[in-house]
XYZ file of C-alpha atoms in Angstrom:
358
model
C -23.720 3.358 5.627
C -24.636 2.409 2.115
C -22.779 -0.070 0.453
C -23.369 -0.790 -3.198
C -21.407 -3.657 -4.551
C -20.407 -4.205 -8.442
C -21.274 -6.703 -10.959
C -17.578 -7.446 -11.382
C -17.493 -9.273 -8.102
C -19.095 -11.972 -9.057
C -16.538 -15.170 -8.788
C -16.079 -17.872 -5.892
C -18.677 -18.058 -3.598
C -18.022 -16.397 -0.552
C -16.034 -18.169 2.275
C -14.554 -19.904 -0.378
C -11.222 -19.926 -1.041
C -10.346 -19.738 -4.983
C -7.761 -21.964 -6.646
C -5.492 -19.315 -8.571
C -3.067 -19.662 -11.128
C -1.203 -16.320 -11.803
C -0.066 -16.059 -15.604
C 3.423 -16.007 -16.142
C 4.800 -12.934 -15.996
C 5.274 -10.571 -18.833
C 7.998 -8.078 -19.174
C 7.772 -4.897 -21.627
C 8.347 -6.579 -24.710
C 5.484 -9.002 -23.889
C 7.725 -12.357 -23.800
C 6.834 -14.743 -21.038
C 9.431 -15.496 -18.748
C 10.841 -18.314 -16.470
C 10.422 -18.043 -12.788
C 12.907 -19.041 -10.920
C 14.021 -18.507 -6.991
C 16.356 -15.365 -7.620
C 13.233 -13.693 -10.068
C 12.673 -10.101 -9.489
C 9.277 -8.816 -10.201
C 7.927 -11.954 -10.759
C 4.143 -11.199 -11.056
C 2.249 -8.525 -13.103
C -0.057 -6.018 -11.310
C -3.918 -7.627 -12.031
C -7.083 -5.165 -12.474
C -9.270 -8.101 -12.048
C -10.504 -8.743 -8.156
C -12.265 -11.852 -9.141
C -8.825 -13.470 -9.791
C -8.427 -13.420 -5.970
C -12.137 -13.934 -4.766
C -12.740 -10.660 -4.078
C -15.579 -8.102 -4.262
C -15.857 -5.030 -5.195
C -18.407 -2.397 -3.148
C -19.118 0.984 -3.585
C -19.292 1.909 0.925
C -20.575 5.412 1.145
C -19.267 6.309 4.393
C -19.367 9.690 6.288
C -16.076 11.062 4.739
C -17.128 10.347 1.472
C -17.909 7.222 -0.690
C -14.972 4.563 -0.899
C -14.273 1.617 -3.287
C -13.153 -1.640 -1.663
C -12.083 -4.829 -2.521
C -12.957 -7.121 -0.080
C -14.115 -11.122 0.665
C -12.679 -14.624 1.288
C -14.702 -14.707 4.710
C -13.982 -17.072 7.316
C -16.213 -17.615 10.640
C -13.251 -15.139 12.131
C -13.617 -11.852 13.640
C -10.067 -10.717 12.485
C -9.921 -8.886 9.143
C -6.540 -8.800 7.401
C -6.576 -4.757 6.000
C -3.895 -3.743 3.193
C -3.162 -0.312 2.560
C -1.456 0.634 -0.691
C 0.714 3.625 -0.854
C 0.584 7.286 -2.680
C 0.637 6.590 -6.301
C -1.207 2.985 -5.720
C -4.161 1.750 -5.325
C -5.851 -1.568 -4.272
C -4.172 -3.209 -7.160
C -0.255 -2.653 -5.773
C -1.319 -5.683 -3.685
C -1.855 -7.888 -6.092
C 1.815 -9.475 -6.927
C 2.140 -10.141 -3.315
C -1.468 -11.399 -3.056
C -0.361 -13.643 -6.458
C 3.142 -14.682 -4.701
C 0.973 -16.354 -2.379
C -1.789 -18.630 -4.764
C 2.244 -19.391 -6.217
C 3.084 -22.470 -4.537
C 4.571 -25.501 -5.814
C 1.487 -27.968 -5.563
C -0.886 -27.886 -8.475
C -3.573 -26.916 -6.355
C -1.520 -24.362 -4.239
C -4.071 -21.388 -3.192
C -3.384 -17.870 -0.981
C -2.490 -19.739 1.885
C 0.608 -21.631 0.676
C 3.571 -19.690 0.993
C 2.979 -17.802 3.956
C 1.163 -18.388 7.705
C 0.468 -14.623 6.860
C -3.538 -14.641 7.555
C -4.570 -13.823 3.594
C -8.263 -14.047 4.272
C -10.992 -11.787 5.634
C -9.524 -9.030 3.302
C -10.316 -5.541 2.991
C -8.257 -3.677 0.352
C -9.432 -0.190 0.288
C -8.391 2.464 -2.320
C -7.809 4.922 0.075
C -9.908 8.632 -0.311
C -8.106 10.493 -3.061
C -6.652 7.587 -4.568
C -7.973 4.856 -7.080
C -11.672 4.946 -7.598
C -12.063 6.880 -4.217
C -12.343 10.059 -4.792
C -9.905 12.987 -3.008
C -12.479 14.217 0.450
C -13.886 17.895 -0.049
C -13.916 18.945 3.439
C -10.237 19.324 4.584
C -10.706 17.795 7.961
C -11.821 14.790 6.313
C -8.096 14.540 4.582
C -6.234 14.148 7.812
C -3.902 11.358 8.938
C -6.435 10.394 11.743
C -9.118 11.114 9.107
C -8.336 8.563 7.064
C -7.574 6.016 9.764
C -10.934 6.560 11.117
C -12.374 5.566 7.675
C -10.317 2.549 7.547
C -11.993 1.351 10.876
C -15.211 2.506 9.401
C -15.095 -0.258 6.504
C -13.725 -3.004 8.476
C -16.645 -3.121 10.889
C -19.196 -2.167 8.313
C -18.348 -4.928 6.738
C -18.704 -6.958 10.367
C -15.227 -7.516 11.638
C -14.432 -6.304 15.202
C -10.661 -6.769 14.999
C -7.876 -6.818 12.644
C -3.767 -7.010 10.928
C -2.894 -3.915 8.692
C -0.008 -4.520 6.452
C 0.686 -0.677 5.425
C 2.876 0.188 2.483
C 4.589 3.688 2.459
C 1.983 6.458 2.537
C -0.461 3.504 3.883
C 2.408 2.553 6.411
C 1.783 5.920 7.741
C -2.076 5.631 7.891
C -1.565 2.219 9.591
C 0.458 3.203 12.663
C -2.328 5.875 13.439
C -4.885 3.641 13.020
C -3.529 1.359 15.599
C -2.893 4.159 17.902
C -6.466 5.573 17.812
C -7.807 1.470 17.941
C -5.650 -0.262 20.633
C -8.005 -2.832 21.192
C -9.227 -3.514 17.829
C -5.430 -3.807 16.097
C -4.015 -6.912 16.440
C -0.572 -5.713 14.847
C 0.706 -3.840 12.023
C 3.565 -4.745 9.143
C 5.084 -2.131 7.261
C 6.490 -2.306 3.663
C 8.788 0.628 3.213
C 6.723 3.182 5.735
C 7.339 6.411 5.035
C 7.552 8.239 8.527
C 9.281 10.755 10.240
C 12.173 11.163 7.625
C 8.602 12.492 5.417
C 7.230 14.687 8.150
C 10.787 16.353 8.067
C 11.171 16.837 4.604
C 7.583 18.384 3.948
C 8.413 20.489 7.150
C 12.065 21.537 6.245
C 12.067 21.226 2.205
C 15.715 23.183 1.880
C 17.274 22.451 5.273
C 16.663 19.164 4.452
C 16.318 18.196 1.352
C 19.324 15.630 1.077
C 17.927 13.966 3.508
C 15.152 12.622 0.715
C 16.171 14.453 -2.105
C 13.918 11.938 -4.330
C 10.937 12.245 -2.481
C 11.603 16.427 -1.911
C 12.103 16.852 -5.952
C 8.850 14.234 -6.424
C 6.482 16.825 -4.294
C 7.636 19.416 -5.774
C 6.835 18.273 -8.897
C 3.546 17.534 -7.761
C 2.934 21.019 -5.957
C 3.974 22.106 -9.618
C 1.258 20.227 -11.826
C -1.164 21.300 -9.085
C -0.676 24.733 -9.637
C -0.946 24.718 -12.967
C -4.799 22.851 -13.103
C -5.173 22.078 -16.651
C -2.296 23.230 -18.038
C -0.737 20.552 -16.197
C -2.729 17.675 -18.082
C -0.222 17.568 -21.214
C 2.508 17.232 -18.495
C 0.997 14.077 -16.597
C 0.436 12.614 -20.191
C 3.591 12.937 -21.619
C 4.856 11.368 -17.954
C 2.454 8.046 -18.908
C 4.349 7.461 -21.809
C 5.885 4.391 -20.969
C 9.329 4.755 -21.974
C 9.529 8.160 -20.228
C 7.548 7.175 -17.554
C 10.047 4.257 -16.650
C 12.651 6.587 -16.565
C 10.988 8.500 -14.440
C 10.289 6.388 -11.651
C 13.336 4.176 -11.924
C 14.519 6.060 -8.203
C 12.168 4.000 -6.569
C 13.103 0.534 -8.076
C 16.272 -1.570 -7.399
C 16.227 -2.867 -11.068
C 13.944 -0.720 -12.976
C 14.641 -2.250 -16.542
C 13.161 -5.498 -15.002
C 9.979 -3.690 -13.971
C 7.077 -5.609 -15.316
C 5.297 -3.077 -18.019
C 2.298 -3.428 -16.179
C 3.618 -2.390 -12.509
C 4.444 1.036 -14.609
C 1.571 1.421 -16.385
C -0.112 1.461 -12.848
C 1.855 3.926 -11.482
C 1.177 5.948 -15.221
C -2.931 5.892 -14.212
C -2.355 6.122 -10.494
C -0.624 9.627 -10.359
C -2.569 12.040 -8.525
C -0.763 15.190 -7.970
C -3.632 16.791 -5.867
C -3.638 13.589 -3.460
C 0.218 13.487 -3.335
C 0.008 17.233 -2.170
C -2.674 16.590 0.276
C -0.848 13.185 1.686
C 2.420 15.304 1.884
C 0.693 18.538 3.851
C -1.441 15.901 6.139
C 2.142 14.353 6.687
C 3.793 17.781 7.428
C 0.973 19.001 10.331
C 0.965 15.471 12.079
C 2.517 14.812 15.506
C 4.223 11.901 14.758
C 5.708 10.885 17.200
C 2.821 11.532 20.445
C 0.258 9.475 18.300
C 2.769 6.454 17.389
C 4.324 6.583 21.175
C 0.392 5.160 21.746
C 1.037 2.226 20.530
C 0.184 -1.150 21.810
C 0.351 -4.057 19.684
C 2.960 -5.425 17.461
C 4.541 -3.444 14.956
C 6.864 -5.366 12.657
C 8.397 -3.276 9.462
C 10.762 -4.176 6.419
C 12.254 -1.998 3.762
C 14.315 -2.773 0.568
C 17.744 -1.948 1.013
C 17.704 0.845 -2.212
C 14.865 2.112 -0.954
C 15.072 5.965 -1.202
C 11.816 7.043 0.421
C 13.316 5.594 3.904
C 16.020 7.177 5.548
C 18.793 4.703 7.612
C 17.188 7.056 10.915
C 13.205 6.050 10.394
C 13.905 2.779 12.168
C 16.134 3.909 15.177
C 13.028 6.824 15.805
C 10.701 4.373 15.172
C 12.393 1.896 17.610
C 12.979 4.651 19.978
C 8.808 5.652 20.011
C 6.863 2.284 19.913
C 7.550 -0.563 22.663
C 8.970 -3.866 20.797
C 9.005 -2.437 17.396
C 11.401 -4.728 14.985
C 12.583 -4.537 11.257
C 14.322 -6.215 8.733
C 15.982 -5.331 5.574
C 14.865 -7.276 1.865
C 17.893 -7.578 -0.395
C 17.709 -6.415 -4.119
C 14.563 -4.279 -3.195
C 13.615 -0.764 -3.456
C 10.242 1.026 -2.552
C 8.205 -1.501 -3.590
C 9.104 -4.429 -2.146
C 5.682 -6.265 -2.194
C 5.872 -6.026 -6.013
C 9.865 -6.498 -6.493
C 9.941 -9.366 -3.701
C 6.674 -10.440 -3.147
C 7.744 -13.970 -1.786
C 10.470 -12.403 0.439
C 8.371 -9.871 1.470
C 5.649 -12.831 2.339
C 8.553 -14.643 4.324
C 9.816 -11.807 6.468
C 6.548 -10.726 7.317
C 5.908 -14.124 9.264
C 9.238 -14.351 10.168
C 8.501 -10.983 12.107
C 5.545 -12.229 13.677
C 2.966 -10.473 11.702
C 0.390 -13.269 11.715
C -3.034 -13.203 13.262
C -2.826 -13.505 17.825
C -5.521 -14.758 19.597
């Protein structure tokens, strides 16, 4: 394995743990505003790793090469893995990540808020997504693919166990990777997984289409830009104009006017129909429920309650296919609730348990 890491890393030693200070936040018109306990999307999404204590390497790995944010070492074993969702990339983190360095002491750093473990990270952009790019070989695309090259990084980069917090498509990618890893996954948290409503949809796209008619219409829009190669390129530009853009993903918000301009603008660059088609097909062939029935270790799960990538079923399969597995529901939130309730989000993951065991 070759691992090649960028000048933009440089920042707090490492093992250190940085004092950050988010800026306020920003919302489209550029006007700071006032935090206060009831905010909603209280932190902009941040490009900059260093802001965190992170570093950036290039890990060239057998499925392909694959960008990673990682750092804040400890003398632990126990890596703390996030996996963004379709349409994200290492950055979707970084609200939550801020939520955390947000306490109310001066000197408040990523361990305030939460007894979630928020060092020994490894934030991936997952192959096909971010600065990753999409795998050539097709078996390198699949579900346990893609888990496989999650475990790759972690103990590349010398950890022997870990936590995965998953969000949506990375939800999906976590639950597999603690099935194939029993002994090296300490437990998993899921922020709006999409599961085995998904699977049915990509299987079933008519018989059951109101079952996730926003996700259904969404890949078929995809499957459409794919088809048309570069006659699809004026398409995906006119959808990063912001205005239009905001419109167009307001589905997966619970108050999309309140969006911060920047959380769009991310979803703008990080559209990649070819990688949404893949993600959807891998979805569509994977047996679901024999992999996640496999499961061992703690798996702990919330979703916003206007979420409409999750359907009110996913958690009674879910419950009814891994041993102990519990869920919660965060008010005013939608499909992003790391990024819409970052601090609530924080706060029911530990309340669920989701913290590092042994």
């Amino acid at each position: 394995m070759t691992r090649i890491t960028r000048d933009d890393s440089r920042g707090p030693a490492a093992g250190t743990l940085p004092q950050v200070r988010p800026s306020p936040p920003r919302h489209a018109s550029g006007q700071t505003t006032a935090r206060t306990t009831a905010e909603y999307c209280p932190f902009p999404v941040n490009r900059d790793p260093r802001a965190f204590g992170l570093t950036t390497s290039a890990m060239r790995l057998a499925g392909g090469v694959v960008m990673v944010r990682h750092g804040r070492r400890t003398l632990g074993d126990t890596a703390t893995i996030l996996l963004h969702g379709a349409a994200g990339s290492w950055t979707t983190w970084t609200p939550m990540l801020a939520a955390a360095a947000d306490g109310t002491a001066p000197s408040a750093s990523l361990e305030s808020d939460a007894s979630l473990p928020l060092t020994d990270l490894i934030i991936p952009d997952l192959p096909g997504w971010g600065e990753s790019a999409l795998p050539t070989k097709r078996s390198d695309r699949s579900v346990e693919a893609l888990a496989a090259t999650v475990a790759e990084v972690a103990r590349a980069l010398g950890y022997r166990r870990w936590i995965v917090l998953g969000h949506s498509m990375g939800g999906f990618i976590a639950l597999q990777l603690a099935a194939s890893e029993p002994d090296s996954t300490v437990s998993v948290g899921l922020v709006s997984p999409t599961t085995f409503s998904v699977v049915d949809s990509v299987r079933h796209p008519l018989t059951r289409f109101f079952t996730l008619p926003a996700f259904t219409a969404l890949l078929q829009v995809m499957r459409l830009v794919v088809s048309l190669g570069r006659a699809g390129r004026p398409l995906l530009a006119a959808l990063r104009y912001l205005p239009l853009l905001r419109l167009a993903v307001s589905p997966l918000f619970s108050r999309p006017t309140e969006m911060d301009a920047s959380v769009i603008a991310a979803l703008g660059s990080e559209v990649r129909p070819a990688g949404f088609a893949v993600a959807s097909a891998q979805a569509g062939v994977y047996d679901a429920e024999n992999a996640w029935s496999r499961i061992e270790c703690p798996v702990r799960s919330l979703t916003g309650d206007s979420d409409v990538f999750v359907a009110a079923s996913d958690v009674d399969r879910l419950r009814g296919v891994i041993r102990g597995f519990e869920s919660v529901t965060v008010a005013g939130a939608g499909h992003f609730a790391h990024i819409e309730r970052p601090r609530a989000t924080l706060s029911a993951l530990t309340a669920l348990g989701v913290s590092r065991i042994g």
